Tab-separated table of C-alpha atoms in Angstrom:
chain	number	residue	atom	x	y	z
A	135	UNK	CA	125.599	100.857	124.013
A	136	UNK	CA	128.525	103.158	123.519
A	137	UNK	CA	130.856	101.738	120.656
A	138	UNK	CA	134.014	104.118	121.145
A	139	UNK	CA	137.605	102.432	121.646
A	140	UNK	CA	140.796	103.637	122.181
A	141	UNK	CA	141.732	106.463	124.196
A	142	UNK	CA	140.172	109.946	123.618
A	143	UNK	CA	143.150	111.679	120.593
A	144	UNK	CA	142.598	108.553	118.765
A	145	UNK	CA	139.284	108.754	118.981
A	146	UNK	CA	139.330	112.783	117.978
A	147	UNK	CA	141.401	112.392	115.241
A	148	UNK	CA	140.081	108.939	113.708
A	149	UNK	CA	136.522	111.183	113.665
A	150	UNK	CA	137.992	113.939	112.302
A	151	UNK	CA	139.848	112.370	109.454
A	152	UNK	CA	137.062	110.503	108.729
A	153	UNK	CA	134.565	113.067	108.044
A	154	UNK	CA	136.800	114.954	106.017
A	155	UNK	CA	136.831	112.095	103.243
A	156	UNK	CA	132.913	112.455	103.821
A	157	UNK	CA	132.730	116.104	103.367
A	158	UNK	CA	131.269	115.712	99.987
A	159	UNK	CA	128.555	113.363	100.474
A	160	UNK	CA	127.393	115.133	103.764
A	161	UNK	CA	127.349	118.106	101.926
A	162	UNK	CA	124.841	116.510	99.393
A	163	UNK	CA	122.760	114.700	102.123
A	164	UNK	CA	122.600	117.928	104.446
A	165	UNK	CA	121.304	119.931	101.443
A	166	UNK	CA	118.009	116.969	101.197
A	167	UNK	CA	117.911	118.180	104.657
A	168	UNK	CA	116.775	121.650	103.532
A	169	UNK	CA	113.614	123.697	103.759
A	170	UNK	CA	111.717	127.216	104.122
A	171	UNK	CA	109.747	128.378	106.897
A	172	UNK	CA	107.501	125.606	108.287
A	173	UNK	CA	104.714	127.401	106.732
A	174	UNK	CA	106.102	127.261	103.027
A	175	UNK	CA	107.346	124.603	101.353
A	176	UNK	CA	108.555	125.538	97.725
A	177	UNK	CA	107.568	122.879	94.844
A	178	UNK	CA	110.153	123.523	93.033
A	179	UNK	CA	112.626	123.388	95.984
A	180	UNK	CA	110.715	119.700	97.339
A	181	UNK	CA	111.219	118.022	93.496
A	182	UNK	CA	115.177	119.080	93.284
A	183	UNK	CA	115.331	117.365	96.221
A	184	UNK	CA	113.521	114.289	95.472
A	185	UNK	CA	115.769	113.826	92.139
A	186	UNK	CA	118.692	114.483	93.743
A	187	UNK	CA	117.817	111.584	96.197
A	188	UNK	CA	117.021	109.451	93.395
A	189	UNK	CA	120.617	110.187	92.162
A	190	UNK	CA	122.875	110.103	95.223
A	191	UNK	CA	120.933	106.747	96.128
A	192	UNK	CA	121.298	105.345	92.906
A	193	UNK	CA	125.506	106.321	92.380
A	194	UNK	CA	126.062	105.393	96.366
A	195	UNK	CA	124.384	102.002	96.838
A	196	UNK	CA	126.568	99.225	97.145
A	197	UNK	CA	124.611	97.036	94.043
A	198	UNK	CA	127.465	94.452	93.777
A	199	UNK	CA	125.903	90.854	93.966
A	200	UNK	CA	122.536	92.280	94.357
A	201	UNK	CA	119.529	91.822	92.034
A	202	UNK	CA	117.125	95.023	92.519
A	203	UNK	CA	113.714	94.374	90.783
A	204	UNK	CA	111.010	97.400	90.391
A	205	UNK	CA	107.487	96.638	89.821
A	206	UNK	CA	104.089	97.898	90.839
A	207	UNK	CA	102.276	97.300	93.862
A	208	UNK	CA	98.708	98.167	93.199
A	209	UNK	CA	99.601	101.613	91.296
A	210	UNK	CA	102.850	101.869	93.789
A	211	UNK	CA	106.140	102.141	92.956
A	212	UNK	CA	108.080	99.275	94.787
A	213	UNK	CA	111.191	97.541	94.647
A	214	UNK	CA	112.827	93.718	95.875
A	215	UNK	CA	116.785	93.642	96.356
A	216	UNK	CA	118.165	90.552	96.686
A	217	UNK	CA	121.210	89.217	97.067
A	218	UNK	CA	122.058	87.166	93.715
A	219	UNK	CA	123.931	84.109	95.400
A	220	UNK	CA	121.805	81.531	96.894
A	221	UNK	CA	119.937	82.342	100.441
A	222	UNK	CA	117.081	81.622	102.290
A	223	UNK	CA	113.547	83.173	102.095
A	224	UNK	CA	111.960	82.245	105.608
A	225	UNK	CA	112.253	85.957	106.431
A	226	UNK	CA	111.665	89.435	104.827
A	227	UNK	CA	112.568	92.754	105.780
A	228	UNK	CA	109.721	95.827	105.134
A	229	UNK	CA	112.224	98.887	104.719
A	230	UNK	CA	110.665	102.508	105.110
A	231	UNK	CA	112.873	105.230	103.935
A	232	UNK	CA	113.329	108.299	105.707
A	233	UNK	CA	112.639	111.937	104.153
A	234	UNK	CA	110.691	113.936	106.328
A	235	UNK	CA	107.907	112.539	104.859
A	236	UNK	CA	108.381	115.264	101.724
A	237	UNK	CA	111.025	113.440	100.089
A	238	UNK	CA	112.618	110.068	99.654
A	239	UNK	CA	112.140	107.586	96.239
A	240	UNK	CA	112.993	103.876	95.241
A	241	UNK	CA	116.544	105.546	93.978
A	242	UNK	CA	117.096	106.487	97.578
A	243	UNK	CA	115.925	103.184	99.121
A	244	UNK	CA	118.637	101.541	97.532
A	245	UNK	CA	121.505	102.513	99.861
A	246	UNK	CA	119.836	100.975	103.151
A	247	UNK	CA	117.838	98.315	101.744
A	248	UNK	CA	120.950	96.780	99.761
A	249	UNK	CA	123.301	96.950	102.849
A	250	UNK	CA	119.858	95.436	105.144
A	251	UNK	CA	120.200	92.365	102.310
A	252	UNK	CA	123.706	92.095	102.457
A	253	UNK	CA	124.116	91.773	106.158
A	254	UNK	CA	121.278	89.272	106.762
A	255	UNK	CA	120.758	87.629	103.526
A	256	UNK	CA	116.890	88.416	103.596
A	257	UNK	CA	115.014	89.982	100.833
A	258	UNK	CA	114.076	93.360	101.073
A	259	UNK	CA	110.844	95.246	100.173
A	260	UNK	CA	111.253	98.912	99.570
A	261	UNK	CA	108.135	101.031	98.420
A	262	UNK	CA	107.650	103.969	97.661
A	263	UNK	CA	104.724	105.927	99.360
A	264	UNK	CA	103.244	109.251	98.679
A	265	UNK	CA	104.893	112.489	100.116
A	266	UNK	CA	103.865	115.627	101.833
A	267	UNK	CA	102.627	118.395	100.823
A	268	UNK	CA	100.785	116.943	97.955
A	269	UNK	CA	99.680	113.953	99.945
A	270	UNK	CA	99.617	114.486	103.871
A	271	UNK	CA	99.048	112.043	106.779
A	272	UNK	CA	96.901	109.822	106.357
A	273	UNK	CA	98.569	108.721	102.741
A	274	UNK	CA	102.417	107.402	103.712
A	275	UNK	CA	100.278	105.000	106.735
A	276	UNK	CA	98.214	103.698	103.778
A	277	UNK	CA	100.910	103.430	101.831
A	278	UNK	CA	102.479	100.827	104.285
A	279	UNK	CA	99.586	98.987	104.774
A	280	UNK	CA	99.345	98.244	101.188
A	281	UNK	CA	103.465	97.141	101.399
A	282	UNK	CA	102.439	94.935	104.511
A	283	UNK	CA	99.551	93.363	102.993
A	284	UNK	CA	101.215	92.658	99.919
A	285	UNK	CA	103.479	90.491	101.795
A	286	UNK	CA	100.725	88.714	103.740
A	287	UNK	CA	99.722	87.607	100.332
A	288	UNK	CA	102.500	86.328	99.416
A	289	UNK	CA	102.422	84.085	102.331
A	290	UNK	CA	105.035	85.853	104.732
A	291	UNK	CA	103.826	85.571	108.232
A	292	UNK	CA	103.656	88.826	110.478
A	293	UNK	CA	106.540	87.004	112.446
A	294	UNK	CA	108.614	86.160	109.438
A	295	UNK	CA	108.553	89.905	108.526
A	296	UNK	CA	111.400	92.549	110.074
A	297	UNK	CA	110.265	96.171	109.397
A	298	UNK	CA	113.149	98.681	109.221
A	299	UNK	CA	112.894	102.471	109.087
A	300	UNK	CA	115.419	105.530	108.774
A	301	UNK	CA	114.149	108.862	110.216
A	302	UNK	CA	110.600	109.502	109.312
A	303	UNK	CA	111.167	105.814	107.529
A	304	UNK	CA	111.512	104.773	111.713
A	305	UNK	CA	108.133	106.434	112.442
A	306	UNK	CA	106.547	104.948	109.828
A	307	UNK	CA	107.452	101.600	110.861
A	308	UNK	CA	106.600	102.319	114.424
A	309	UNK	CA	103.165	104.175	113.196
A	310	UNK	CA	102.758	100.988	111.112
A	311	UNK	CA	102.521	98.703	113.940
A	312	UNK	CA	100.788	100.816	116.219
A	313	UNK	CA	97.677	100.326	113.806
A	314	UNK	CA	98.066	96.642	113.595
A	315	UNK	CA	97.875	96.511	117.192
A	316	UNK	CA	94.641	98.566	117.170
A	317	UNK	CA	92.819	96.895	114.976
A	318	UNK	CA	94.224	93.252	116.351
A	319	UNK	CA	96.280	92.217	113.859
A	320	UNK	CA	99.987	91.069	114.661
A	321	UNK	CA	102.868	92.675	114.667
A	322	UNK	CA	106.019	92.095	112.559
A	323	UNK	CA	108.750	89.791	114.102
A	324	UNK	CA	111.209	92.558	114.525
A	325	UNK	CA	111.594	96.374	114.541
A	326	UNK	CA	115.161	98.228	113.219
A	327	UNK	CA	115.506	101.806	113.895
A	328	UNK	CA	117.766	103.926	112.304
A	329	UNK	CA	117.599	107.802	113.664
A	330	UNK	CA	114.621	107.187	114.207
A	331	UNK	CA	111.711	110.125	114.222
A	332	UNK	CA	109.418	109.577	117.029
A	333	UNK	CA	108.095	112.908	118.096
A	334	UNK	CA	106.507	115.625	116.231
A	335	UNK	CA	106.172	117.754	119.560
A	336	UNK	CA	110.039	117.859	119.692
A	337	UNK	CA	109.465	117.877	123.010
A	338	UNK	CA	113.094	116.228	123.839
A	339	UNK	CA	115.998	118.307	125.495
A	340	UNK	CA	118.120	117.311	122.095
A	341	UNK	CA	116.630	119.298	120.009
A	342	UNK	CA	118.175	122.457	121.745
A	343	UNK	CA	121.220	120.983	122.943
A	344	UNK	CA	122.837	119.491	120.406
A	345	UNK	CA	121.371	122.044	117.964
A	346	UNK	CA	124.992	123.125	117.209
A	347	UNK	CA	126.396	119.900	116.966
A	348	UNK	CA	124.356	117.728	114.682
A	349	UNK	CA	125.681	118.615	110.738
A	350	UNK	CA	122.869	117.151	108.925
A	351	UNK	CA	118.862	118.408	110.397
A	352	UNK	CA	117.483	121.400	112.140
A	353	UNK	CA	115.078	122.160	114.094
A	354	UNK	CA	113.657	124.940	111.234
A	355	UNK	CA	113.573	121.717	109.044
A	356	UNK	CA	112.159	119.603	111.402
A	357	UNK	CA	109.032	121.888	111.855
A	358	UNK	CA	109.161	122.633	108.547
A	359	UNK	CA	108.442	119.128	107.176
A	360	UNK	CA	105.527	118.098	110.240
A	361	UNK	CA	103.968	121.245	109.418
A	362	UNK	CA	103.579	120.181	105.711
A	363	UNK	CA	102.768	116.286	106.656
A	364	UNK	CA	100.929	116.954	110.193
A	365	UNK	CA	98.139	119.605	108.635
A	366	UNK	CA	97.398	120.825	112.006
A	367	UNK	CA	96.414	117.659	113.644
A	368	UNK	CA	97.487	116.729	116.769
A	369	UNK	CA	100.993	115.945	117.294
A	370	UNK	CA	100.395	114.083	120.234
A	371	UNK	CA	98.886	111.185	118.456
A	372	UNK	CA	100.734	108.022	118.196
A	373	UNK	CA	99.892	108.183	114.464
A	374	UNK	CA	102.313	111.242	113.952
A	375	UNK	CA	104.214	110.617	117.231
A	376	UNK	CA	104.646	107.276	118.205
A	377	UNK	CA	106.324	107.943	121.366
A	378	UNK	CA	103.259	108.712	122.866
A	379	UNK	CA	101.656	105.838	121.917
A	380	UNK	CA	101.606	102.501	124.347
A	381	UNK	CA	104.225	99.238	123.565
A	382	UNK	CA	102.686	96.767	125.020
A	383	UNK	CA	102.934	93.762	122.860
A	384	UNK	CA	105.487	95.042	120.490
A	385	UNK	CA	108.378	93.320	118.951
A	386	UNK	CA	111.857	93.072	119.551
A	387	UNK	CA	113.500	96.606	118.566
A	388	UNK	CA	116.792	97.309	117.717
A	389	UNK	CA	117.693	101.241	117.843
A	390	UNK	CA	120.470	103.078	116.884
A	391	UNK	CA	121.148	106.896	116.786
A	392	UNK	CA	123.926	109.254	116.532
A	393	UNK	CA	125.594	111.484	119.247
A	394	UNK	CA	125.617	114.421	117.632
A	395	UNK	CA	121.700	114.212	116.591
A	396	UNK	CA	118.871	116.384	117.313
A	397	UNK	CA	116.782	113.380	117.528
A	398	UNK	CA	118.860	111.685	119.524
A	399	UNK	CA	116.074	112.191	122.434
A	400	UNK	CA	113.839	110.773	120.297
A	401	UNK	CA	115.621	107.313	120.262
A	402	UNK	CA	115.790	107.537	124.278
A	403	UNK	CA	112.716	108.413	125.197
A	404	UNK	CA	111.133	105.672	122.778
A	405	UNK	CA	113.589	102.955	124.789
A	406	UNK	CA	112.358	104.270	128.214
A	407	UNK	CA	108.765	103.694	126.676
A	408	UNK	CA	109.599	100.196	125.352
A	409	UNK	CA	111.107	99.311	128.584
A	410	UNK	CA	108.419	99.938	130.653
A	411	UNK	CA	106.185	97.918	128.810
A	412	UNK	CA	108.283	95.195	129.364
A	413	UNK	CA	109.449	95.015	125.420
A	414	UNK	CA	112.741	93.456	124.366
A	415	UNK	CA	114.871	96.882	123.004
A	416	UNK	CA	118.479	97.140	122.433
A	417	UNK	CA	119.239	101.188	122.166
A	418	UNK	CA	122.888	101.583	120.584
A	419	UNK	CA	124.405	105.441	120.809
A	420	UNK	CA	127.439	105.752	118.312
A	421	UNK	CA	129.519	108.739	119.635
A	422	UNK	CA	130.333	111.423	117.330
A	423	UNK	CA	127.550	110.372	114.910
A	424	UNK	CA	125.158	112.201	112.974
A	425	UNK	CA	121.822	111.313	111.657
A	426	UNK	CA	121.636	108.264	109.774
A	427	UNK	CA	125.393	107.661	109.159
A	428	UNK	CA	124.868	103.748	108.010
A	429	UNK	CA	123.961	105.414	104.930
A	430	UNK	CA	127.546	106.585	104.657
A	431	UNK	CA	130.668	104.135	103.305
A	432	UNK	CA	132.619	104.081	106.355
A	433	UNK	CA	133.324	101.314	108.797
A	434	UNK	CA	131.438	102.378	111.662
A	435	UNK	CA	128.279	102.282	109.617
A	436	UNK	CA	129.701	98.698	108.391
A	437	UNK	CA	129.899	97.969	112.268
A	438	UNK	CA	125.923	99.342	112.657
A	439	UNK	CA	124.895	96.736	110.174
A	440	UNK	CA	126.661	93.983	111.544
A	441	UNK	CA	124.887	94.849	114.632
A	442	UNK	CA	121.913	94.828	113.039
A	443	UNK	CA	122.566	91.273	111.721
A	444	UNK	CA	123.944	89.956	115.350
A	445	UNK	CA	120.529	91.484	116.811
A	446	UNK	CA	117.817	89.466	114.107
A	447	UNK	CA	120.044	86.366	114.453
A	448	UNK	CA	119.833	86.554	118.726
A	449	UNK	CA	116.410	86.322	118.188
């Protein structure tokens, strides 16, 4: 899917208007989007970042009508938004934030997981797992497991449960249901992708050529972050990249990247995979993009999330 109208000045100058009244809060997000060498990763440098997520996500979610309730999962931080007018609870949405997998908090969740309940009136479950460096892979899987078990409990069915993802919050999700599959459990009704990070190998042709292009991650970042969650295991696993791994059986997935994202590969390749394995996925490319815009209060990202909606009604 390519969502541009109008003819190509309109388009220019719509874009560039636009992200100069977002200037400032791409400024903020691009600076979460910072790190050393892969082989260092201040402390210091990590925990600004993960309070200054915990702020931005806290002063730019849109909380109007929405209840947001915290409470502990088993020794886990965790949170339910709901919307505060009457609505149906026959489905639940799983949300996995993004971060690199060294940052990201409930404060951060907020954004995504109150716009997921706005749009399709679900409840949303947003937890928050342990990070990287101080916790490596294994911990953020485990973390999920304990989310999606938690709903099981409750007496959700794994086809009354959408998970959603942003960035590393997309691999997680994908990661997520890879295990269930291996160990024969099913999958969640529904997968949404935002940005989504699928391979650790950057491997993809747009991590070089849109290097220049995409305003929010690079590639220094990008190995930065694996290197600190990855520990020198193999990057071709499904566990870290779950492009590699095989589709059959999976559910329904909605995807949506930017055009101006080094991961835009990423989202590509992981249709082409879904495809040929014969699952139902909807890629959507939004020209001009960068890495998970929907965050941002603009009406194209309004547009994503109506999509989003449109895409777990059709099914």
């Amino acid at each position: 899917m390519n969502d541009n109208k109008g003819g190509p000045m309109e388009k220019k100058k719509s874009s560039q208007a636009e992200r100069k009244r977002l200037d400032p809060l791409m400024l903020a997000l691009k600076a979460l989007h910072s790190a050393g060498a892969p082989e260092t990763m201040d402390p210091e440098e990590l925990e600004r970042q993960r309070r200054n997520q915990e702020i931005l996500g806290r002063l730019a979610a849109p909380m109007v009508g929405m209840d947001w309730e915290e409470f502990s999962l088993d020794g886990m931080n965790a949170a339910w938004t709901r919307l505060k007018c009457p609505h149906g609870d026959r489905h639940v949405i799983l949300y996995c934030h993004g971060g690199g997998y060294t940052s990201g908090n409930l404060g951060y969740s907020r954004v995504l997981s109150a716009k997921l309940a706005n749009v399709t009136g679900y409840d949303v479950l947003s937890f928050e797992y342990r990070l990287a460096p101080e916790h490596p892979y294994p911990a953020a899987v485990e973390d999920a497991l304990r989310a999606w078990d938690h709903l099981m409990l409750m007496g959700y069915g794994a086809r009354d449960v959408v998970v959603a993802g942003d960035s590393a919050g997309g691999n997680l999700g994908l990661v997520l249901c890879h295990w269930l599959r291996s160990v024969g459990r099913r999958t969640p009704g529904a997968l949404v992708l935002m940005s989504p990070w699928t391979d650790m190998t950057m491997s993809g042709e747009s991590y070089r050529e849109r290097a220049e292009i995409d305003p929010m991650l690079t590639v220094e970042y990008i190995e930065a972050v694996c290197t600190a969650y990855a520990r020198g295991k193999d990057l071709r696993s499904p566990y870290l990249s779950p492009l590699f791994g095989q589709f059959e059986g999976f559910p329904p997935t909605l995807i949506q990247v930017g055009g101006h994202e080094i991961l835009y590969s990423d989202s590509l390749r992981l249709r082409d995979a879904m495809e040929q394995a014969h699952v139902r996925c909807r890629l959507e490319v939004y020209e001009d993009m960068w890495h998970v815009f929907q965050m941002f209060p603009m009406k194209r990202a309004g547009a994503a999330m109506e999509s989003v909606s449109r895409f777990l009604l059709e099914r």
